[in-house]
GROMACS .gro file of C-alpha atoms in nm:
model
  359
    1MET     CA    1   8.584   5.832   9.870
    2VAL     CA    2   8.901   5.649   9.771
    3ARG     CA    3   9.031   5.287   9.843
    4ALA     CA    4   9.291   5.256  10.106
    5ALA     CA    5   9.473   4.990  10.311
    6VAL     CA    6   9.372   5.076  10.675
    7LEU     CA    7   9.557   4.945  10.995
    8PRO     CA    8   9.273   4.930  11.255
    9ALA     CA    9   9.515   4.872  11.543
   10VAL     CA   10   9.864   4.746  11.607
   11GLY     CA   11   9.886   4.374  11.527
   12SER     CA   12   9.560   4.369  11.329
   13PRO     CA   13   9.526   4.267  10.966
   14LEU     CA   14   9.513   4.544  10.714
   15GLU     CA   15   9.160   4.626  10.573
   16ILE     CA   16   9.118   4.725  10.217
   17THR     CA   17   8.824   4.978  10.234
   18ASP     CA   18   8.690   5.310  10.131
   19ILE     CA   19   8.802   5.626  10.311
   20GLU     CA   20   8.689   5.984  10.281
   21LEU     CA   21   8.939   6.261  10.227
   22PRO     CA   22   8.842   6.626  10.316
   23GLU     CA   23   8.852   6.922  10.084
   24THR     CA   24   9.217   7.029  10.037
   25GLY     CA   25   9.273   7.310  10.288
   26PRO     CA   26   9.541   7.585  10.317
   27GLY     CA   27   9.894   7.456  10.304
   28ARG     CA   28   9.774   7.116  10.188
   29VAL     CA   29   9.821   6.918   9.874
   30ARG     CA   30   9.601   6.638   9.739
   31VAL     CA   31   9.784   6.368   9.544
   32ARG     CA   32   9.663   6.079   9.323
   33LEU     CA   33   9.909   5.801   9.373
   34ALA     CA   34  10.079   5.636   9.086
   35ALA     CA   35  10.279   5.386   9.288
   36ALA     CA   36  10.384   5.314   9.649
   37GLY     CA   37  10.663   5.079   9.770
   38VAL     CA   38  10.600   4.846  10.051
   39CYS     CA   39  10.885   4.903  10.297
   40HIS     CA   40  10.994   4.698  10.613
   41SER     CA   41  10.917   5.011  10.811
   42ASP     CA   42  10.545   4.964  10.724
   43LEU     CA   43  10.565   4.618  10.857
   44SER     CA   44  10.741   4.753  11.174
   45LEU     CA   45  10.453   4.998  11.225
   46SER     CA   46  10.192   4.738  11.171
   47ASN     CA   47  10.345   4.502  11.433
   48GLY     CA   48  10.429   4.765  11.691
   49THR     CA   49  10.810   4.769  11.655
   50MET     CA   50  10.759   5.143  11.574
   51ARG     CA   51  10.460   5.324  11.721
   52VAL     CA   52  10.207   5.550  11.542
   53PRO     CA   53   9.846   5.643  11.640
   54THR     CA   54   9.587   5.409  11.497
   55PRO     CA   55   9.364   5.355  11.309
   56CYS     CA   56   9.579   5.479  11.025
   57VAL     CA   57   9.678   5.442  10.663
   58LEU     CA   58  10.034   5.326  10.617
   59GLY     CA   59  10.261   5.370  10.318
   60HIS     CA   60  10.533   5.624  10.313
   61GLU     CA   61  10.728   5.568   9.974
   62GLY     CA   62  10.513   5.696   9.697
   63ALA     CA   63  10.479   5.921   9.402
   64GLY     CA   64  10.179   6.061   9.215
   65THR     CA   65  10.008   6.354   9.051
   66VAL     CA   66   9.888   6.662   9.221
   67VAL     CA   67   9.508   6.687   9.207
   68ALA     CA   68   9.448   7.001   9.411
   69VAL     CA   69   9.640   7.249   9.624
   70GLY     CA   70   9.520   7.466   9.911
   71ASP     CA   71   9.590   7.837   9.966
   72GLY     CA   72   9.951   7.930  10.017
   73VAL     CA   73  10.098   7.636   9.811
   74THR     CA   74  10.306   7.764   9.537
   75HIS     CA   75  10.590   7.508   9.470
   76VAL     CA   76  10.358   7.251   9.301
   77ALA     CA   77  10.032   7.280   9.104
   78PRO     CA   78   9.759   7.041   8.984
   79GLY     CA   79   9.896   6.819   8.713
   80ASP     CA   80  10.248   6.808   8.861
   81GLY     CA   81  10.435   6.479   8.931
   82VAL     CA   82  10.550   6.474   9.298
   83VAL     CA   83  10.753   6.242   9.525
   84LEU     CA   84  10.618   6.209   9.877
   85ASN     CA   85  10.859   6.306  10.163
   86TRP     CA   86  10.749   6.120  10.477
   87ALA     CA   87  11.002   6.306  10.698
   88PRO     CA   88  10.967   6.676  10.611
   89SER     CA   89  11.202   6.921  10.803
   90CYS     CA   90  11.052   7.197  11.005
   91GLY     CA   91  11.346   7.428  10.921
   92SER     CA   92  11.359   7.581  11.278
   93CYS     CA   93  11.460   7.309  11.532
   94HIS     CA   94  11.815   7.264  11.641
   95HIS     CA   95  11.894   6.987  11.399
   96CYS     CA   96  11.744   7.168  11.108
   97ARG     CA   97  11.941   7.483  11.197
   98ILE     CA   98  12.270   7.291  11.191
   99GLY     CA   99  12.187   7.120  10.858
  100GLU     CA  100  12.083   6.773  10.999
  101VAL     CA  101  11.744   6.784  10.850
  102TRP     CA  102  11.703   6.413  10.868
  103LEU     CA  103  11.698   6.436  11.246
  104CYS     CA  104  11.433   6.707  11.249
  105ALA     CA  105  11.250   6.710  11.593
  106GLY     CA  106  10.909   6.775  11.416
  107ALA     CA  107  10.953   6.543  11.122
  108LEU     CA  108  10.677   6.302  11.234
  109ALA     CA  109  10.444   6.543  11.401
  110GLY     CA  110  10.191   6.509  11.122
  111ALA     CA  111  10.144   6.135  11.206
  112ALA     CA  112   9.941   6.228  11.506
  113SER     CA  113   9.694   6.443  11.304
  114VAL     CA  114   9.349   6.332  11.169
  115TYR     CA  115   9.377   6.347  10.787
  116ALA     CA  116   9.073   6.143  10.670
  117ARG     CA  117   8.778   5.932  10.796
  118THR     CA  118   8.649   5.588  10.736
  119ALA     CA  119   8.316   5.541  10.552
  120ASP     CA  120   8.136   5.529  10.890
  121GLY     CA  121   8.310   5.839  11.019
  122ALA     CA  122   8.591   5.704  11.232
  123GLU     CA  123   8.906   5.925  11.239
  124LEU     CA  124   9.214   5.812  11.052
  125HIS     CA  125   9.581   5.917  11.108
  126PRO     CA  126   9.846   5.915  10.831
  127GLY     CA  127  10.088   5.644  10.938
  128LEU     CA  128  10.408   5.822  10.851
  129ASN     CA  129  10.270   6.165  10.749
  130VAL     CA  130  10.186   6.073  10.388
  131ALA     CA  131   9.946   5.767  10.384
  132ALA     CA  132  10.055   5.631  10.055
  133PHE     CA  133   9.860   5.307  10.071
  134ALA     CA  134   9.568   5.468   9.909
  135GLN     CA  135   9.447   5.573   9.565
  136GLU     CA  136   9.470   5.944   9.679
  137THR     CA  137   9.611   6.118   9.980
  138ASP     CA  138   9.605   6.466  10.135
  139VAL     CA  139   9.937   6.590  10.288
  140ALA     CA  140  10.107   6.894  10.418
  141ALA     CA  141  10.273   7.099  10.137
  142ASN     CA  142  10.620   7.021  10.271
  143CYS     CA  143  10.557   6.646  10.224
  144VAL     CA  144  10.576   6.680   9.839
  145LEU     CA  145  10.871   6.746   9.611
  146PRO     CA  146  10.858   6.780   9.235
  147VAL     CA  147  10.962   6.463   9.039
  148PRO     CA  148  11.281   6.541   8.861
  149ASP     CA  149  11.261   6.549   8.483
  150GLY     CA  150  11.289   6.222   8.295
  151ILE     CA  151  11.187   5.992   8.585
  152PRO     CA  152  10.866   5.783   8.540
  153LEU     CA  153  10.625   5.833   8.829
  154THR     CA  154  10.612   5.468   8.916
  155ASP     CA  155  10.993   5.457   8.938
  156ALA     CA  156  11.000   5.784   9.127
  157ALA     CA  157  10.801   5.629   9.418
  158LEU     CA  158  11.122   5.431   9.507
  159LEU     CA  159  11.319   5.755   9.549
  160GLY     CA  160  11.111   5.851   9.855
  161CYS     CA  161  11.257   5.594  10.092
  162ALA     CA  162  11.465   5.297   9.964
  163VAL     CA  163  11.692   5.487   9.727
  164LEU     CA  164  11.739   5.791   9.951
  165THR     CA  165  11.823   5.567  10.243
  166GLY     CA  166  12.054   5.331  10.050
  167TYR     CA  167  12.242   5.601   9.863
  168GLY     CA  168  12.273   5.818  10.169
  169ALA     CA  169  12.398   5.522  10.384
  170ILE     CA  170  12.689   5.480  10.133
  171HIS     CA  171  12.752   5.856  10.044
  172HIS     CA  172  12.650   6.054  10.355
  173SER     CA  173  12.687   5.814  10.658
  174ALA     CA  174  12.966   5.568  10.570
  175ARG     CA  175  13.124   5.808  10.308
  176VAL     CA  176  13.251   5.531  10.097
  177ARG     CA  177  13.567   5.614   9.899
  178GLU     CA  178  13.669   5.481   9.559
  179GLY     CA  179  13.856   5.154   9.591
  180GLU     CA  180  13.717   5.063   9.935
  181SER     CA  181  13.549   4.732  10.004
  182VAL     CA  182  13.180   4.732  10.120
  183VAL     CA  183  12.965   4.448  10.268
  184VAL     CA  184  12.580   4.496  10.273
  185PHE     CA  185  12.368   4.284  10.509
  186GLY     CA  186  12.016   4.228  10.386
  187VAL     CA  187  11.915   4.226  10.023
  188GLY     CA  188  11.570   4.383  10.031
  189GLY     CA  189  11.471   4.711   9.865
  190VAL     CA  190  11.707   4.919  10.078
  191GLY     CA  191  11.987   4.667  10.050
  192LEU     CA  192  11.957   4.664   9.672
  193ALA     CA  193  11.969   5.040   9.664
  194THR     CA  194  12.280   5.030   9.886
  195LEU     CA  195  12.458   4.779   9.665
  196GLN     CA  196  12.390   5.002   9.356
  197SER     CA  197  12.514   5.303   9.546
  198ALA     CA  198  12.828   5.126   9.655
  199ARG     CA  199  12.894   5.051   9.283
  200ILE     CA  200  12.828   5.414   9.201
  201ALA     CA  201  13.079   5.527   9.476
  202GLY     CA  202  13.354   5.312   9.312
  203ALA     CA  203  13.383   5.039   9.569
  204SER     CA  204  13.629   4.772   9.457
  205THR     CA  205  13.473   4.471   9.634
  206VAL     CA  206  13.099   4.468   9.705
  207ILE     CA  207  12.977   4.180   9.920
  208ALA     CA  208  12.616   4.097   9.975
  209VAL     CA  209  12.498   3.894  10.261
  210ASP     CA  210  12.142   3.745  10.304
  211VAL     CA  211  11.982   3.437  10.449
  212SER     CA  212  11.834   3.350  10.109
  213ALA     CA  213  12.042   3.175   9.833
  214GLU     CA  214  11.762   3.283   9.583
  215LYS     CA  215  11.873   3.649   9.609
  216GLU     CA  216  12.220   3.604   9.468
  217ALA     CA  217  12.130   3.683   9.109
  218LEU     CA  218  11.935   3.992   9.221
  219ALA     CA  219  12.227   4.114   9.439
  220ARG     CA  220  12.481   4.062   9.163
  221ARG     CA  221  12.263   4.260   8.910
  222ALA     CA  222  12.267   4.544   9.168
  223GLY     CA  223  12.635   4.541   9.180
  224ALA     CA  224  12.752   4.277   9.424
  225THR     CA  225  13.080   4.112   9.326
  226GLU     CA  226  13.055   3.852   9.599
  227TYR     CA  227  12.765   3.677   9.768
  228VAL     CA  228  12.752   3.516  10.118
  229ILE     CA  229  12.471   3.317  10.274
  230ALA     CA  230  12.441   3.430  10.629
  231SER     CA  231  12.563   3.187  10.896
  232ASP     CA  232  12.776   3.167  11.208
  233THR     CA  233  13.090   3.201  11.003
  234THR     CA  234  12.985   3.510  10.803
  235ALA     CA  235  13.249   3.751  10.957
  236LYS     CA  236  13.524   3.486  10.879
  237GLU     CA  237  13.399   3.445  10.522
  238ILE     CA  238  13.411   3.827  10.470
  239ARG     CA  239  13.758   3.851  10.602
  240GLY     CA  240  13.865   3.579  10.357
  241LEU     CA  241  13.706   3.788  10.070
  242THR     CA  242  13.902   4.096  10.176
  243GLY     CA  243  14.255   3.976  10.209
  244GLY     CA  244  14.214   3.869  10.564
  245GLN     CA  245  14.149   4.220  10.693
  246GLY     CA  246  13.772   4.260  10.684
  247ALA     CA  247  13.572   4.514  10.483
  248ASP     CA  248  13.637   4.883  10.501
  249VAL     CA  249  13.259   4.949  10.539
  250ALA     CA  250  12.963   4.737  10.648
  251ILE     CA  251  12.600   4.853  10.597
  252GLU     CA  252  12.344   4.673  10.813
  253CYS     CA  253  11.997   4.682  10.651
  254VAL     CA  254  11.826   4.421  10.879
  255GLY     CA  255  11.790   4.573  11.226
  256ARG     CA  256  11.873   4.266  11.429
  257ALA     CA  257  12.121   4.252  11.716
  258ALA     CA  258  12.301   3.949  11.584
  259THR     CA  259  12.334   4.103  11.235
  260ILE     CA  260  12.463   4.433  11.366
  261ARG     CA  261  12.724   4.252  11.575
  262THR     CA  262  12.830   4.052  11.270
  263ALA     CA  263  12.847   4.351  11.055
  264TRP     CA  264  13.078   4.516  11.303
  265GLU     CA  265  13.299   4.209  11.329
  266SER     CA  266  13.317   4.191  10.956
  267THR     CA  267  13.496   4.520  10.920
  268ARG     CA  268  13.877   4.563  10.932
  269ARG     CA  269  14.050   4.737  11.225
  270GLY     CA  270  13.956   5.101  11.193
  271GLY     CA  271  13.653   5.012  10.967
  272ARG     CA  272  13.305   5.161  10.963
  273THR     CA  273  12.971   5.007  11.035
  274THR     CA  274  12.645   5.189  10.948
  275VAL     CA  275  12.316   5.058  11.089
  276VAL     CA  276  12.019   5.137  10.860
  277GLY     CA  277  11.785   4.859  10.973
  278ILE     CA  278  11.516   4.947  11.242
  279GLY     CA  279  11.513   4.696  11.524
  280GLY     CA  280  11.305   4.662  11.832
  281LYS     CA  281  11.395   4.762  12.187
  282ASP     CA  282  11.456   4.398  12.268
  283GLN     CA  283  11.743   4.376  12.021
  284GLN     CA  284  12.033   4.447  12.259
  285VAL     CA  285  12.387   4.468  12.102
  286SER     CA  286  12.689   4.430  12.347
  287PHE     CA  287  13.062   4.515  12.318
  288ASN     CA  288  13.334   4.492  12.573
  289ALA     CA  289  13.553   4.810  12.642
  290LEU     CA  290  13.880   4.640  12.538
  291GLU     CA  291  13.759   4.535  12.191
  292ILE     CA  292  13.620   4.882  12.118
  293PHE     CA  293  13.966   5.027  12.199
  294HIS     CA  294  14.159   4.758  12.018
  295TRP     CA  295  13.964   4.742  11.692
  296GLY     CA  296  13.920   5.122  11.656
  297ARG     CA  297  13.601   5.063  11.455
  298THR     CA  298  13.326   5.310  11.414
  299LEU     CA  299  12.957   5.206  11.466
  300SER     CA  300  12.694   5.464  11.366
  301GLY     CA  301  12.317   5.488  11.317
  302CYS     CA  302  12.164   5.622  10.992
  303VAL     CA  303  11.827   5.788  10.973
  304TYR     CA  304  11.665   5.818  10.628
  305GLY     CA  305  12.018   5.785  10.474
  306ASN     CA  306  12.122   6.107  10.654
  307SER     CA  307  11.970   6.261  10.346
  308ASP     CA  308  11.817   6.592  10.258
  309PRO     CA  309  11.556   6.499   9.990
  310ALA     CA  310  11.545   6.847   9.845
  311ARG     CA  311  11.926   6.833   9.787
  312ASP     CA  312  11.957   6.466   9.700
  313LEU     CA  313  11.670   6.398   9.465
  314PRO     CA  314  11.822   6.586   9.175
  315VAL     CA  315  12.154   6.406   9.227
  316LEU     CA  316  11.977   6.065   9.233
  317ALA     CA  317  11.782   6.166   8.922
  318GLU     CA  318  12.106   6.233   8.744
  319HIS     CA  319  12.234   5.897   8.826
  320VAL     CA  320  11.906   5.743   8.693
  321ARG     CA  321  11.927   5.937   8.360
  322ALA     CA  322  12.289   5.842   8.313
  323GLY     CA  323  12.208   5.478   8.356
  324ARG     CA  324  12.411   5.433   8.684
  325LEU     CA  325  12.106   5.379   8.905
  326ASP     CA  326  11.832   5.130   8.789
  327LEU     CA  327  11.518   5.199   8.991
  328SER     CA  328  11.320   4.911   8.829
  329GLY     CA  329  11.603   4.670   8.943
  330LEU     CA  330  11.481   4.711   9.298
  331VAL     CA  331  11.130   4.578   9.220
  332THR     CA  332  11.061   4.213   9.228
  333GLU     CA  333  10.677   4.234   9.246
  334ARG     CA  334  10.411   4.472   9.123
  335ILE     CA  335  10.084   4.439   9.317
  336GLY     CA  336   9.756   4.617   9.391
  337LEU     CA  337   9.641   4.736   9.735
  338ASP     CA  338   9.503   4.402   9.822
  339GLY     CA  339   9.856   4.244   9.767
  340ILE     CA  340  10.009   4.439  10.058
  341PRO     CA  341   9.941   4.173  10.329
  342ALA     CA  342  10.114   3.906  10.119
  343ALA     CA  343  10.402   4.143  10.059
  344PHE     CA  344  10.433   4.175  10.437
  345ASP     CA  345  10.451   3.796  10.465
  346ASN     CA  346  10.721   3.786  10.196
  347MET     CA  347  10.924   4.038  10.390
  348LEU     CA  348  10.884   3.836  10.711
  349ALA     CA  349  11.005   3.526  10.511
  350GLY     CA  350  11.294   3.705  10.361
  351LYS     CA  351  11.169   3.680  10.004
  352GLY     CA  352  11.217   3.919   9.716
  353GLY     CA  353  11.329   4.286   9.694
  354ARG     CA  354  11.075   4.570   9.675
  355ALA     CA  355  10.714   4.508   9.623
  356LEU     CA  356  10.553   4.807   9.443
  357VAL     CA  357  10.186   4.894   9.466
  358VAL     CA  358  10.083   5.021   9.124
  359PHE     CA  359   9.756   5.214   9.094
   0.00000   0.00000   0.00000
């Protein structure tokens, strides 16, 4: 029996309770969590913006130590430090075959499985495959990757979602070039990783936009050269900070129609907007045909930073070891399992960066 944060049903409060994990079977790995990040996607799952089977254990950004492995598992062994990969690629679908593993058709198939039970025997699903909001979890072998050398386990948790997403948005999706200007909308965990990644890419001007004035210092430490409080004049302000042209690149980390539209309007003619934030179906963004032609801008979605974790984790680790990427700089609060509901409330209120559950 281990402690976990269980979501009984969509819209219900989380319950911190005991759950029972099975013996580790073939092709499975049991992991004792060291830390788990509280991501906005967890909030989106809990309130129904994104759908998963319930009851379930949420949490998809985590790292820990292997406790046991089942038959057939050879790439990790008990005692190894691992990063959880919530979107493992199947290797055989169309997207995997053409190298777009972040769009794997079967990436979330495991979320429908039963991986544990409550103390009274009720079946539990792993929210996004890995169920990191628990002292221990049991996952498919392709959901774990070895922690790169020199990265503390608690910091490594952030690599599993926020950093892969932010880094990938800059380097894989928007393909920011040295000397370009970048504006990042939303200074949460992913936004802070995106700001750091823009600095690593050599962006000349890095503008952070958020509704909270209190996040300015946090954004500037992450690499922002300018800070804008979100308002009806945000796009105009950004043009003023970029020689009247608009930014070369905008990264939207919020997932709201109004913010996506503002991000698009904030880029120059021919600029690029990448949408990282996950919005609901009710968030409708509209454009007229003439402006699409005239501005020549590009608007693209970005799933998991368009990243391949197996390829990108060693690259990120090298940035960490060289001091270019500060993982602890994303964290504004360290909590226990019982602090997750308050962390959800803070995200709704637009407060702080990443909350990190430390076990």
